[in-house]
PDB file of C-alpha atoms in Angstrom:
ATOM      1  CA  MET U   1       0.040   0.018   0.018  1.00 91.00           C
ATOM      2  CA  ARG U   2       2.824   2.385   0.959  1.00 93.00           C
ATOM      3  CA  GLU U   3       4.550   1.670  -2.467  1.00 89.00           C
ATOM      4  CA  VAL U   4       1.271   2.287  -4.371  1.00 92.00           C
ATOM      5  CA  ALA U   5       0.775   5.599  -2.496  1.00 94.00           C
ATOM      6  CA  GLN U   6       4.224   6.714  -3.076  1.00 90.00           C
ATOM      7  CA  LYS U   7       4.362   5.913  -6.768  1.00 81.00           C
ATOM      8  CA  GLY U   8       0.748   6.640  -7.575  1.00 85.00           C
ATOM      9  CA  LYS U   9       0.748   3.397  -9.608  1.00 83.00           C
ATOM     10  CA  LEU U  10       0.139  -0.273  -9.016  1.00 86.00           C
ATOM     11  CA  PRO U  11       3.298  -2.462  -9.258  1.00 83.00           C
ATOM     12  CA  VAL U  12       1.870  -4.325 -12.312  1.00 86.00           C
ATOM     13  CA  VAL U  13       1.238  -3.186 -15.904  1.00 84.00           C
ATOM     14  CA  ASN U  14      -2.174  -1.416 -16.615  1.00 88.00           C
ATOM     15  CA  PHE U  15      -3.773  -3.331 -19.359  1.00 90.00           C
ATOM     16  CA  SER U  16      -6.976  -1.948 -20.796  1.00 93.00           C
ATOM     17  CA  ALA U  17      -9.514  -4.495 -22.354  1.00 92.00           C
ATOM     18  CA  GLY U  18     -13.100  -4.726 -23.364  1.00 90.00           C
ATOM     19  CA  GLY U  19     -14.739  -3.452 -26.438  1.00 89.00           C
ATOM     20  CA  CYS U  20     -11.672  -2.167 -28.354  1.00 93.00           C
ATOM     21  CA  ALA U  21     -12.512  -2.739 -31.966  1.00 94.00           C
ATOM     22  CA  THR U  22     -10.488  -0.151 -33.987  1.00 96.00           C
ATOM     23  CA  PRO U  23      -6.863   1.006 -34.195  1.00 97.00           C
ATOM     24  CA  ALA U  24      -8.197   4.351 -32.899  1.00 97.00           C
ATOM     25  CA  ASP U  25      -9.771   2.635 -29.859  1.00 96.00           C
ATOM     26  CA  ALA U  26      -6.367   1.140 -29.028  1.00 97.00           C
ATOM     27  CA  ALA U  27      -4.495   4.422 -29.562  1.00 97.00           C
ATOM     28  CA  LEU U  28      -7.112   6.172 -27.293  1.00 97.00           C
ATOM     29  CA  MET U  29      -6.454   3.639 -24.510  1.00 96.00           C
ATOM     30  CA  MET U  30      -2.777   4.482 -24.660  1.00 95.00           C
ATOM     31  CA  ARG U  31      -3.516   8.111 -24.752  1.00 95.00           C
ATOM     32  CA  LEU U  32      -5.507   7.851 -21.526  1.00 94.00           C
ATOM     33  CA  GLY U  33      -2.569   6.226 -19.825  1.00 91.00           C
ATOM     34  CA  ALA U  34      -2.816   2.472 -20.407  1.00 92.00           C
ATOM     35  CA  GLU U  35       0.489   0.542 -20.699  1.00 88.00           C
ATOM     36  CA  GLY U  36      -0.964  -2.052 -23.002  1.00 89.00           C
ATOM     37  CA  VAL U  37      -4.091  -3.018 -24.843  1.00 94.00           C
ATOM     38  CA  PHE U  38      -5.718  -6.439 -24.942  1.00 95.00           C
ATOM     39  CA  VAL U  39      -7.984  -6.973 -27.840  1.00 95.00           C
ATOM     40  CA  GLY U  40      -9.802 -10.219 -28.310  1.00 94.00           C
ATOM     41  CA  SER U  41     -13.265 -10.190 -30.119  1.00 92.00           C
ATOM     42  CA  GLY U  42     -12.361  -6.884 -31.642  1.00 94.00           C
ATOM     43  CA  ILE U  43      -9.968  -8.761 -33.863  1.00 96.00           C
ATOM     44  CA  PHE U  44     -11.508 -12.292 -34.162  1.00 94.00           C
ATOM     45  CA  LYS U  45     -14.922 -11.135 -34.752  1.00 93.00           C
ATOM     46  CA  SER U  46     -13.913  -8.682 -37.489  1.00 94.00           C
ATOM     47  CA  GLY U  47     -13.926  -9.294 -41.256  1.00 93.00           C
ATOM     48  CA  ASP U  48     -10.169  -9.573 -41.695  1.00 95.00           C
ATOM     49  CA  PRO U  49      -8.573 -10.505 -38.344  1.00 96.00           C
ATOM     50  CA  LEU U  50      -4.955 -10.570 -39.501  1.00 96.00           C
ATOM     51  CA  LYS U  51      -5.027  -7.211 -41.161  1.00 97.00           C
ATOM     52  CA  ARG U  52      -6.938  -5.628 -38.203  1.00 97.00           C
ATOM     53  CA  ALA U  53      -4.558  -7.262 -35.639  1.00 96.00           C
ATOM     54  CA  ARG U  54      -1.530  -5.708 -37.442  1.00 95.00           C
ATOM     55  CA  ALA U  55      -3.204  -2.303 -37.607  1.00 97.00           C
ATOM     56  CA  ILE U  56      -4.005  -2.359 -33.931  1.00 96.00           C
ATOM     57  CA  VAL U  57      -0.459  -3.242 -33.053  1.00 94.00           C
ATOM     58  CA  ARG U  58       0.804  -0.315 -35.160  1.00 94.00           C
ATOM     59  CA  ALA U  59      -1.654   2.098 -33.742  1.00 96.00           C
ATOM     60  CA  THR U  60      -0.741   0.989 -30.155  1.00 94.00           C
ATOM     61  CA  THR U  61       3.016   1.578 -30.830  1.00 94.00           C
ATOM     62  CA  HIS U  62       2.492   4.825 -32.634  1.00 95.00           C
ATOM     63  CA  PHE U  63      -0.443   6.080 -30.459  1.00 95.00           C
ATOM     64  CA  GLU U  64       1.058   9.629 -30.461  1.00 94.00           C
ATOM     65  CA  ASP U  65       1.222   9.725 -34.251  1.00 95.00           C
ATOM     66  CA  PRO U  66      -2.285  10.609 -35.736  1.00 96.00           C
ATOM     67  CA  GLY U  67      -0.981  10.209 -39.368  1.00 96.00           C
ATOM     68  CA  ILE U  68      -0.013   6.576 -38.838  1.00 96.00           C
ATOM     69  CA  ILE U  69      -3.341   5.847 -36.934  1.00 97.00           C
ATOM     70  CA  ALA U  70      -5.249   7.229 -39.919  1.00 97.00           C
ATOM     71  CA  GLU U  71      -3.092   5.280 -42.385  1.00 96.00           C
ATOM     72  CA  VAL U  72      -3.445   1.916 -40.693  1.00 96.00           C
ATOM     73  CA  SER U  73      -7.276   2.508 -40.122  1.00 97.00           C
ATOM     74  CA  ARG U  74      -8.007   2.371 -43.910  1.00 96.00           C
ATOM     75  CA  ASN U  75      -9.517  -0.679 -45.735  1.00 95.00           C
ATOM     76  CA  LEU U  76      -9.587  -2.931 -42.695  1.00 96.00           C
ATOM     77  CA  GLY U  77     -12.867  -4.647 -43.680  1.00 93.00           C
ATOM     78  CA  GLU U  78     -15.788  -5.092 -41.246  1.00 91.00           C
ATOM     79  CA  PRO U  79     -15.190  -4.243 -37.738  1.00 90.00           C
ATOM     80  CA  MET U  80     -16.549  -6.278 -34.861  1.00 88.00           C
ATOM     81  CA  VAL U  81     -20.314  -5.622 -34.693  1.00 81.00           C
ATOM     82  CA  GLY U  82     -22.003  -5.188 -31.394  1.00 76.00           C
ATOM     83  CA  ILE U  83     -25.353  -6.642 -30.482  1.00 78.00           C
ATOM     84  CA  ASN U  84     -28.199  -4.109 -30.322  1.00 82.00           C
ATOM     85  CA  LEU U  85     -30.388  -4.210 -27.345  1.00 81.00           C
ATOM     86  CA  ASP U  86     -33.605  -4.869 -29.300  1.00 84.00           C
ATOM     87  CA  LYS U  87     -32.003  -7.952 -30.919  1.00 85.00           C
ATOM     88  CA  LEU U  88     -30.985  -9.445 -27.527  1.00 85.00           C
ATOM     89  CA  PRO U  89     -33.403 -12.178 -26.266  1.00 85.00           C
ATOM     90  CA  GLU U  90     -35.159 -11.091 -23.123  1.00 82.00           C
ATOM     91  CA  HIS U  91     -33.437 -13.642 -20.937  1.00 81.00           C
ATOM     92  CA  GLU U  92     -30.044 -12.328 -22.049  1.00 80.00           C
ATOM     93  CA  GLN U  93     -30.691  -8.804 -20.926  1.00 82.00           C
ATOM     94  CA  MET U  94     -28.715  -7.779 -17.828  1.00 79.00           C
ATOM     95  CA  ALA U  95     -31.607  -5.772 -16.485  1.00 81.00           C
ATOM     96  CA  ARG U  96     -33.690  -8.888 -16.112  1.00 77.00           C
ATOM     97  CA  ARG U  97     -31.049 -11.085 -14.505  1.00 75.00           C
ATOM     98  CA  GLY U  98     -30.863 -11.835 -10.879  1.00 73.00           C
ATOM     99  CA  TRP U  99     -33.728 -11.557  -8.554  1.00 68.00           C
TER     100      TRP U  99
ATOM    101  CA  MET H   1      31.130  13.589  -8.592  1.00 44.00           C
ATOM    102  CA  GLU H   2      29.874  12.603 -11.877  1.00 49.00           C
ATOM    103  CA  SER H   3      31.965  13.514 -14.867  1.00 50.00           C
ATOM    104  CA  TYR H   4      29.114  13.963 -17.245  1.00 53.00           C
ATOM    105  CA  SER H   5      26.745  16.916 -17.621  1.00 56.00           C
ATOM    106  CA  PRO H   6      23.483  14.946 -17.791  1.00 53.00           C
ATOM    107  CA  LYS H   7      21.287  17.971 -18.724  1.00 56.00           C
ATOM    108  CA  LYS H   8      23.065  18.283 -22.039  1.00 83.00           C
ATOM    109  CA  LEU H   9      22.534  14.634 -23.176  1.00 92.00           C
ATOM    110  CA  ARG H  10      19.546  13.297 -25.139  1.00 95.00           C
ATOM    111  CA  ILE H  11      19.181   9.610 -24.838  1.00 97.00           C
ATOM    112  CA  GLY H  12      16.725   7.587 -26.982  1.00 98.00           C
ATOM    113  CA  VAL H  13      14.984   4.453 -25.795  1.00 98.00           C
ATOM    114  CA  LEU H  14      13.725   1.989 -28.423  1.00 98.00           C
ATOM    115  CA  ALA H  15       9.991   2.009 -27.718  1.00 96.00           C
ATOM    116  CA  LEU H  16       8.566  -0.565 -29.770  1.00 95.00           C
ATOM    117  CA  GLN H  17       7.990  -3.419 -27.155  1.00 93.00           C
ATOM    118  CA  GLY H  18       9.117  -4.125 -23.807  1.00 92.00           C
ATOM    119  CA  ASP H  19      10.300  -2.231 -20.683  1.00 92.00           C
ATOM    120  CA  PHE H  20      11.052   1.079 -22.276  1.00 95.00           C
ATOM    121  CA  GLU H  21       8.953   3.211 -19.846  1.00 91.00           C
ATOM    122  CA  ALA H  22      11.151   2.237 -16.885  1.00 93.00           C
ATOM    123  CA  HIS H  23      14.267   3.229 -18.745  1.00 97.00           C
ATOM    124  CA  LEU H  24      12.674   6.714 -19.606  1.00 96.00           C
ATOM    125  CA  LYS H  25      11.631   7.048 -16.026  1.00 94.00           C
ATOM    126  CA  MET H  26      15.246   6.305 -14.719  1.00 96.00           C
ATOM    127  CA  LEU H  27      16.665   8.799 -17.257  1.00 97.00           C
ATOM    128  CA  ALA H  28      14.157  11.463 -16.146  1.00 95.00           C
ATOM    129  CA  GLU H  29      15.158  10.770 -12.526  1.00 94.00           C
ATOM    130  CA  LEU H  30      18.735  11.434 -13.539  1.00 95.00           C
ATOM    131  CA  GLY H  31      17.810  14.671 -15.079  1.00 93.00           C
ATOM    132  CA  VAL H  32      18.594  13.493 -18.595  1.00 94.00           C
ATOM    133  CA  GLU H  33      16.270  14.099 -21.487  1.00 94.00           C
ATOM    134  CA  GLY H  34      14.974  10.677 -22.707  1.00 96.00           C
ATOM    135  CA  LYS H  35      13.096  10.219 -25.926  1.00 96.00           C
ATOM    136  CA  ALA H  36      10.943   7.271 -27.038  1.00 96.00           C
ATOM    137  CA  VAL H  37      12.276   5.948 -30.379  1.00 97.00           C
ATOM    138  CA  ARG H  38       9.502   4.521 -32.621  1.00 96.00           C
ATOM    139  CA  LEU H  39      10.359   5.780 -36.105  1.00 96.00           C
ATOM    140  CA  PRO H  40      13.716   6.553 -37.848  1.00 97.00           C
ATOM    141  CA  LYS H  41      13.046  10.267 -37.513  1.00 96.00           C
ATOM    142  CA  HIS H  42      13.090   9.902 -33.774  1.00 96.00           C
ATOM    143  CA  LEU H  43      16.838   9.027 -33.994  1.00 96.00           C
ATOM    144  CA  ASP H  44      17.761  12.638 -34.969  1.00 94.00           C
ATOM    145  CA  ASN H  45      19.916  14.627 -32.488  1.00 94.00           C
ATOM    146  CA  LEU H  46      20.387  11.782 -30.081  1.00 96.00           C
ATOM    147  CA  ASP H  47      23.531  11.172 -28.145  1.00 96.00           C
ATOM    148  CA  GLY H  48      22.883   7.483 -27.265  1.00 97.00           C
ATOM    149  CA  ILE H  49      20.219   4.898 -27.373  1.00 98.00           C
ATOM    150  CA  ILE H  50      19.030   2.128 -25.081  1.00 98.00           C
ATOM    151  CA  LEU H  51      17.529  -1.072 -26.434  1.00 98.00           C
ATOM    152  CA  PRO H  52      15.288  -2.297 -23.695  1.00 97.00           C
ATOM    153  CA  GLY H  53      14.412  -5.828 -22.386  1.00 96.00           C
ATOM    154  CA  GLY H  54      11.266  -7.349 -23.759  1.00 94.00           C
ATOM    155  CA  GLU H  55      10.927  -9.986 -26.469  1.00 94.00           C
ATOM    156  CA  SER H  56      13.857  -9.910 -28.886  1.00 94.00           C
ATOM    157  CA  THR H  57      12.040 -11.500 -31.879  1.00 94.00           C
ATOM    158  CA  THR H  58       9.043  -9.153 -31.468  1.00 93.00           C
ATOM    159  CA  ILE H  59      11.364  -6.096 -31.090  1.00 95.00           C
ATOM    160  CA  GLY H  60      13.495  -7.152 -34.060  1.00 95.00           C
ATOM    161  CA  LYS H  61      10.398  -7.695 -36.304  1.00 94.00           C
ATOM    162  CA  LEU H  62       8.899  -4.252 -35.329  1.00 94.00           C
ATOM    163  CA  MET H  63      12.347  -2.699 -35.881  1.00 95.00           C
ATOM    164  CA  VAL H  64      12.239  -3.972 -39.475  1.00 95.00           C
ATOM    165  CA  LEU H  65       8.501  -3.068 -39.958  1.00 93.00           C
ATOM    166  CA  TYR H  66       9.167   0.530 -39.041  1.00 94.00           C
ATOM    167  CA  GLY H  67      12.461   0.877 -40.943  1.00 96.00           C
ATOM    168  CA  LEU H  68      14.720   1.208 -37.856  1.00 97.00           C
ATOM    169  CA  ASP H  69      16.989  -1.660 -38.491  1.00 96.00           C
ATOM    170  CA  GLU H  70      19.213   0.032 -41.117  1.00 96.00           C
ATOM    171  CA  PRO H  71      19.466   3.428 -39.376  1.00 97.00           C
ATOM    172  CA  LEU H  72      20.435   1.590 -36.213  1.00 96.00           C
ATOM    173  CA  GLU H  73      23.085  -0.555 -38.060  1.00 95.00           C
ATOM    174  CA  GLN H  74      24.463   2.757 -39.524  1.00 95.00           C
ATOM    175  CA  LYS H  75      24.602   4.328 -36.067  1.00 95.00           C
ATOM    176  CA  ILE H  76      26.596   1.352 -34.756  1.00 94.00           C
ATOM    177  CA  ARG H  77      29.081   1.708 -37.627  1.00 93.00           C
ATOM    178  CA  GLU H  78      29.326   5.440 -36.669  1.00 93.00           C
ATOM    179  CA  ARG H  79      30.420   4.332 -33.077  1.00 93.00           C
ATOM    180  CA  PHE H  80      27.189   5.630 -31.560  1.00 95.00           C
ATOM    181  CA  PRO H  81      26.754   4.618 -28.002  1.00 97.00           C
ATOM    182  CA  ILE H  82      24.220   1.859 -27.672  1.00 98.00           C
ATOM    183  CA  TRP H  83      23.217  -0.116 -24.529  1.00 98.00           C
ATOM    184  CA  GLY H  84      21.195  -3.370 -24.941  1.00 98.00           C
ATOM    185  CA  THR H  85      19.507  -4.785 -21.789  1.00 97.00           C
ATOM    186  CA  CYS H  86      18.230  -8.261 -21.769  1.00 96.00           C
ATOM    187  CA  ALA H  87      16.455  -8.762 -25.197  1.00 96.00           C
ATOM    188  CA  GLY H  88      18.465  -5.627 -26.307  1.00 96.00           C
ATOM    189  CA  LEU H  89      21.581  -7.456 -25.486  1.00 97.00           C
ATOM    190  CA  ILE H  90      20.435 -10.344 -27.842  1.00 96.00           C
ATOM    191  CA  LEU H  91      19.808  -7.787 -30.530  1.00 96.00           C
ATOM    192  CA  LEU H  92      23.480  -6.524 -30.175  1.00 96.00           C
ATOM    193  CA  ALA H  93      25.107  -9.885 -30.164  1.00 95.00           C
ATOM    194  CA  ARG H  94      26.974 -11.153 -33.249  1.00 94.00           C
ATOM    195  CA  GLU H  95      26.235 -14.734 -32.350  1.00 92.00           C
ATOM    196  CA  THR H  96      23.113 -16.202 -30.850  1.00 91.00           C
ATOM    197  CA  ASP H  97      22.931 -19.902 -29.907  1.00 88.00           C
ATOM    198  CA  ASN H  98      19.282 -20.286 -30.437  1.00 82.00           C
ATOM    199  CA  ALA H  99      17.914 -17.333 -32.427  1.00 80.00           C
ATOM    200  CA  LEU H 100      14.882 -18.098 -34.413  1.00 81.00           C
ATOM    201  CA  GLU H 101      15.382 -18.460 -38.107  1.00 81.00           C
ATOM    202  CA  ASP H 102      15.211 -15.097 -39.819  1.00 83.00           C
ATOM    203  CA  GLN H 103      15.133 -13.276 -36.463  1.00 86.00           C
ATOM    204  CA  PRO H 104      16.200  -9.702 -37.234  1.00 91.00           C
ATOM    205  CA  LEU H 105      19.287  -8.816 -35.223  1.00 93.00           C
ATOM    206  CA  LEU H 106      21.680  -5.934 -35.153  1.00 93.00           C
ATOM    207  CA  ALA H 107      24.645  -8.388 -34.691  1.00 89.00           C
ATOM    208  CA  SER H 108      27.396  -5.975 -33.641  1.00 92.00           C
ATOM    209  CA  MET H 109      29.108  -6.984 -30.391  1.00 96.00           C
ATOM    210  CA  HIS H 110      31.737  -9.744 -30.388  1.00 96.00           C
ATOM    211  CA  ILE H 111      29.751 -12.010 -27.995  1.00 96.00           C
ATOM    212  CA  ARG H 112      27.862 -15.235 -28.221  1.00 96.00           C
ATOM    213  CA  VAL H 113      24.576 -15.240 -26.150  1.00 95.00           C
ATOM    214  CA  ARG H 114      22.061 -17.863 -25.316  1.00 93.00           C
ATOM    215  CA  ARG H 115      18.460 -16.650 -25.187  1.00 92.00           C
ATOM    216  CA  ASN H 116      16.396 -17.754 -22.114  1.00 91.00           C
ATOM    217  CA  ALA H 117      19.486 -19.170 -20.687  1.00 92.00           C
ATOM    218  CA  PHE H 118      18.268 -19.492 -17.128  1.00 91.00           C
ATOM    219  CA  GLY H 119      14.997 -21.041 -17.999  1.00 89.00           C
ATOM    220  CA  SER H 120      11.464 -19.881 -18.397  1.00 86.00           C
ATOM    221  CA  GLN H 121       9.628 -17.200 -16.512  1.00 84.00           C
ATOM    222  CA  ARG H 122       9.264 -18.991 -13.262  1.00 85.00           C
ATOM    223  CA  GLU H 123      13.093 -19.413 -13.174  1.00 90.00           C
ATOM    224  CA  SER H 124      13.553 -15.643 -13.198  1.00 92.00           C
ATOM    225  CA  PHE H 125      15.683 -14.427 -10.221  1.00 93.00           C
ATOM    226  CA  GLU H 126      17.345 -11.562  -8.414  1.00 94.00           C
ATOM    227  CA  THR H 127      20.861 -11.551  -7.285  1.00 95.00           C
ATOM    228  CA  ASP H 128      23.678  -9.198  -6.082  1.00 96.00           C
ATOM    229  CA  LEU H 129      26.480  -8.626  -8.540  1.00 96.00           C
ATOM    230  CA  SER H 130      29.905  -7.271  -8.022  1.00 96.00           C
ATOM    231  CA  VAL H 131      30.502  -4.651 -10.721  1.00 96.00           C
ATOM    232  CA  PRO H 132      33.770  -2.883  -9.928  1.00 96.00           C
ATOM    233  CA  GLU H 133      33.274  -0.341 -12.749  1.00 95.00           C
ATOM    234  CA  ILE H 134      30.298   1.168 -11.233  1.00 96.00           C
ATOM    235  CA  GLY H 135      31.404   1.168  -7.527  1.00 95.00           C
ATOM    236  CA  GLU H 136      32.077  -1.147  -4.618  1.00 94.00           C
ATOM    237  CA  ALA H 137      28.564  -1.705  -3.372  1.00 96.00           C
ATOM    238  CA  PRO H 138      26.898  -4.753  -5.069  1.00 97.00           C
ATOM    239  CA  PHE H 139      24.387  -4.070  -7.749  1.00 97.00           C
ATOM    240  CA  HIS H 140      21.019  -5.802  -7.247  1.00 97.00           C
ATOM    241  CA  ALA H 141      20.122  -7.276 -10.551  1.00 95.00           C
ATOM    242  CA  PHE H 142      16.908  -8.727 -11.902  1.00 95.00           C
ATOM    243  CA  PHE H 143      17.055 -11.520 -14.329  1.00 95.00           C
ATOM    244  CA  ILE H 144      13.696 -11.978 -16.073  1.00 94.00           C
ATOM    245  CA  ARG H 145      13.829 -14.786 -18.546  1.00 93.00           C
ATOM    246  CA  GLY H 146      17.168 -13.331 -19.427  1.00 92.00           C
ATOM    247  CA  PRO H 147      19.990 -14.388 -21.807  1.00 95.00           C
ATOM    248  CA  ALA H 148      23.493 -15.357 -20.809  1.00 95.00           C
ATOM    249  CA  ILE H 149      26.697 -14.317 -22.427  1.00 96.00           C
ATOM    250  CA  GLU H 150      28.490 -17.589 -23.319  1.00 95.00           C
ATOM    251  CA  SER H 151      31.711 -16.329 -24.676  1.00 95.00           C
ATOM    252  CA  VAL H 152      33.363 -13.017 -25.593  1.00 96.00           C
ATOM    253  CA  GLY H 153      35.966 -11.866 -28.117  1.00 96.00           C
ATOM    254  CA  PRO H 154      39.380 -10.244 -27.127  1.00 97.00           C
ATOM    255  CA  GLU H 155      37.932  -6.737 -27.678  1.00 96.00           C
ATOM    256  CA  VAL H 156      35.248  -7.191 -25.119  1.00 97.00           C
ATOM    257  CA  GLU H 157      35.491  -6.058 -21.514  1.00 97.00           C
ATOM    258  CA  VAL H 158      33.712  -8.235 -19.009  1.00 97.00           C
ATOM    259  CA  LEU H 159      31.960  -6.038 -16.364  1.00 97.00           C
ATOM    260  CA  ALA H 160      30.214  -8.598 -14.295  1.00 97.00           C
ATOM    261  CA  ALA H 161      29.679 -12.307 -13.966  1.00 96.00           C
ATOM    262  CA  LEU H 162      27.550 -14.680 -11.705  1.00 96.00           C
ATOM    263  CA  ASP H 163      29.240 -16.737  -8.986  1.00 94.00           C
ATOM    264  CA  ASP H 164      29.367 -19.745 -11.464  1.00 94.00           C
ATOM    265  CA  GLY H 165      31.290 -17.632 -13.974  1.00 94.00           C
ATOM    266  CA  THR H 166      28.448 -16.821 -16.301  1.00 96.00           C
ATOM    267  CA  ILE H 167      29.019 -13.527 -17.895  1.00 97.00           C
ATOM    268  CA  VAL H 168      26.187 -10.956 -17.592  1.00 97.00           C
ATOM    269  CA  ALA H 169      27.558  -7.511 -18.381  1.00 97.00           C
ATOM    270  CA  VAL H 170      29.945  -6.507 -21.035  1.00 98.00           C
ATOM    271  CA  ARG H 171      31.411  -3.410 -22.884  1.00 98.00           C
ATOM    272  CA  GLU H 172      32.990  -3.124 -26.281  1.00 97.00           C
ATOM    273  CA  GLY H 173      33.894   0.452 -26.771  1.00 95.00           C
ATOM    274  CA  HIS H 174      30.693   2.380 -27.466  1.00 96.00           C
ATOM    275  CA  LEU H 175      28.529  -0.726 -26.972  1.00 97.00           C
ATOM    276  CA  LEU H 176      27.292  -1.869 -23.554  1.00 98.00           C
ATOM    277  CA  GLY H 177      25.332  -4.984 -22.869  1.00 97.00           C
ATOM    278  CA  THR H 178      23.616  -6.280 -19.716  1.00 98.00           C
ATOM    279  CA  ALA H 179      21.738  -9.665 -19.420  1.00 97.00           C
ATOM    280  CA  PHE H 180      19.540  -8.287 -16.542  1.00 96.00           C
ATOM    281  CA  HIS H 181      17.158  -5.271 -16.069  1.00 96.00           C
ATOM    282  CA  PRO H 182      19.016  -2.392 -14.455  1.00 97.00           C
ATOM    283  CA  GLU H 183      15.975  -0.041 -15.093  1.00 96.00           C
ATOM    284  CA  ILE H 184      13.938  -1.580 -12.316  1.00 92.00           C
ATOM    285  CA  GLY H 185      14.984  -1.598  -8.621  1.00 89.00           C
ATOM    286  CA  GLY H 186      15.915   2.011  -8.380  1.00 92.00           C
ATOM    287  CA  ASP H 187      19.790   1.732  -8.548  1.00 96.00           C
ATOM    288  CA  PRO H 188      20.850   4.286 -11.261  1.00 97.00           C
ATOM    289  CA  ARG H 189      24.558   3.322 -11.410  1.00 97.00           C
ATOM    290  CA  PHE H 190      24.330   1.386 -14.633  1.00 97.00           C
ATOM    291  CA  HIS H 191      22.522   4.271 -16.280  1.00 97.00           C
ATOM    292  CA  GLN H 192      25.214   6.669 -14.930  1.00 97.00           C
ATOM    293  CA  TYR H 193      27.902   4.395 -16.270  1.00 97.00           C
ATOM    294  CA  PHE H 194      26.175   4.449 -19.772  1.00 98.00           C
ATOM    295  CA  LEU H 195      25.914   8.290 -19.663  1.00 97.00           C
ATOM    296  CA  ARG H 196      29.616   8.415 -18.973  1.00 96.00           C
ATOM    297  CA  ILE H 197      30.288   6.263 -22.092  1.00 96.00           C
ATOM    298  CA  VAL H 198      27.908   8.662 -24.032  1.00 96.00           C
ATOM    299  CA  GLN H 199      29.659  11.726 -22.640  1.00 94.00           C
ATOM    300  CA  SER H 200      33.085  10.245 -23.587  1.00 92.00           C
ATOM    301  CA  VAL H 201      32.068   9.714 -27.111  1.00 89.00           C
ATOM    302  CA  LYS H 202      30.398  13.142 -27.385  1.00 85.00           C
ATOM    303  CA  GLY H 203      33.665  14.635 -26.089  1.00 77.00           C
TER     304      GLY H 203
END
């Protein structure tokens, strides 16, 4: 606790995860202070996972370079598509879970 | 008293993958301007560069992808001060026992290294090293899936070895190599030693 208070930082790497789907998403996480970005579905549920993975790696490394982020964001194919609330079966809706 | 004027030096840290943040932080604590190097243009107006620990194959591939391999090779030919720590040491070694096929390397120092020489992640360890060049007090070194230096050429100065004789820190003129991670643990003496090399080259 003393170490965390002194350094203002946990003694582990701050990874961000959840919902990142574009190179710009990954770069934004880095801008906000993340030390790494974990992307799963954002890559594997996209139209061209290999191309998108490469682009996200580049955008994470060069998060301070808008030109590179714009360049790698072109022609990546379909991004991961989220599920709209009205398409979600009622029993899957968070609001109706629990008791 | 230190013989260098740290405020006048600009040190780059290759920031493609690995532990570059900790090196930049250590440089800042020493009052030296550190610069993250991600593209060839970031090499301009630097006095020295640190190749951090991380994963040598990944760093090597990204180095090629972003066009940094040739400018760095050129810098080495120009006797530019470069310090490789852990994965960075592997990049600098002329010979690697178990490099992957086609693994991009800078292959400059007359040393032979073995990747992951101490085993996998759970075999990582800390130990106190005697390093006369940086002072009498032992240097607490962190070996994180590190390489070992198996042999050195006659032009290479051995700075530190483990009790069993395994070489873990070397210098060859403007090139410095350490198998461990001096950027963590808070002891700045290896960074100060590198800055002295940089200062001596700068003149």
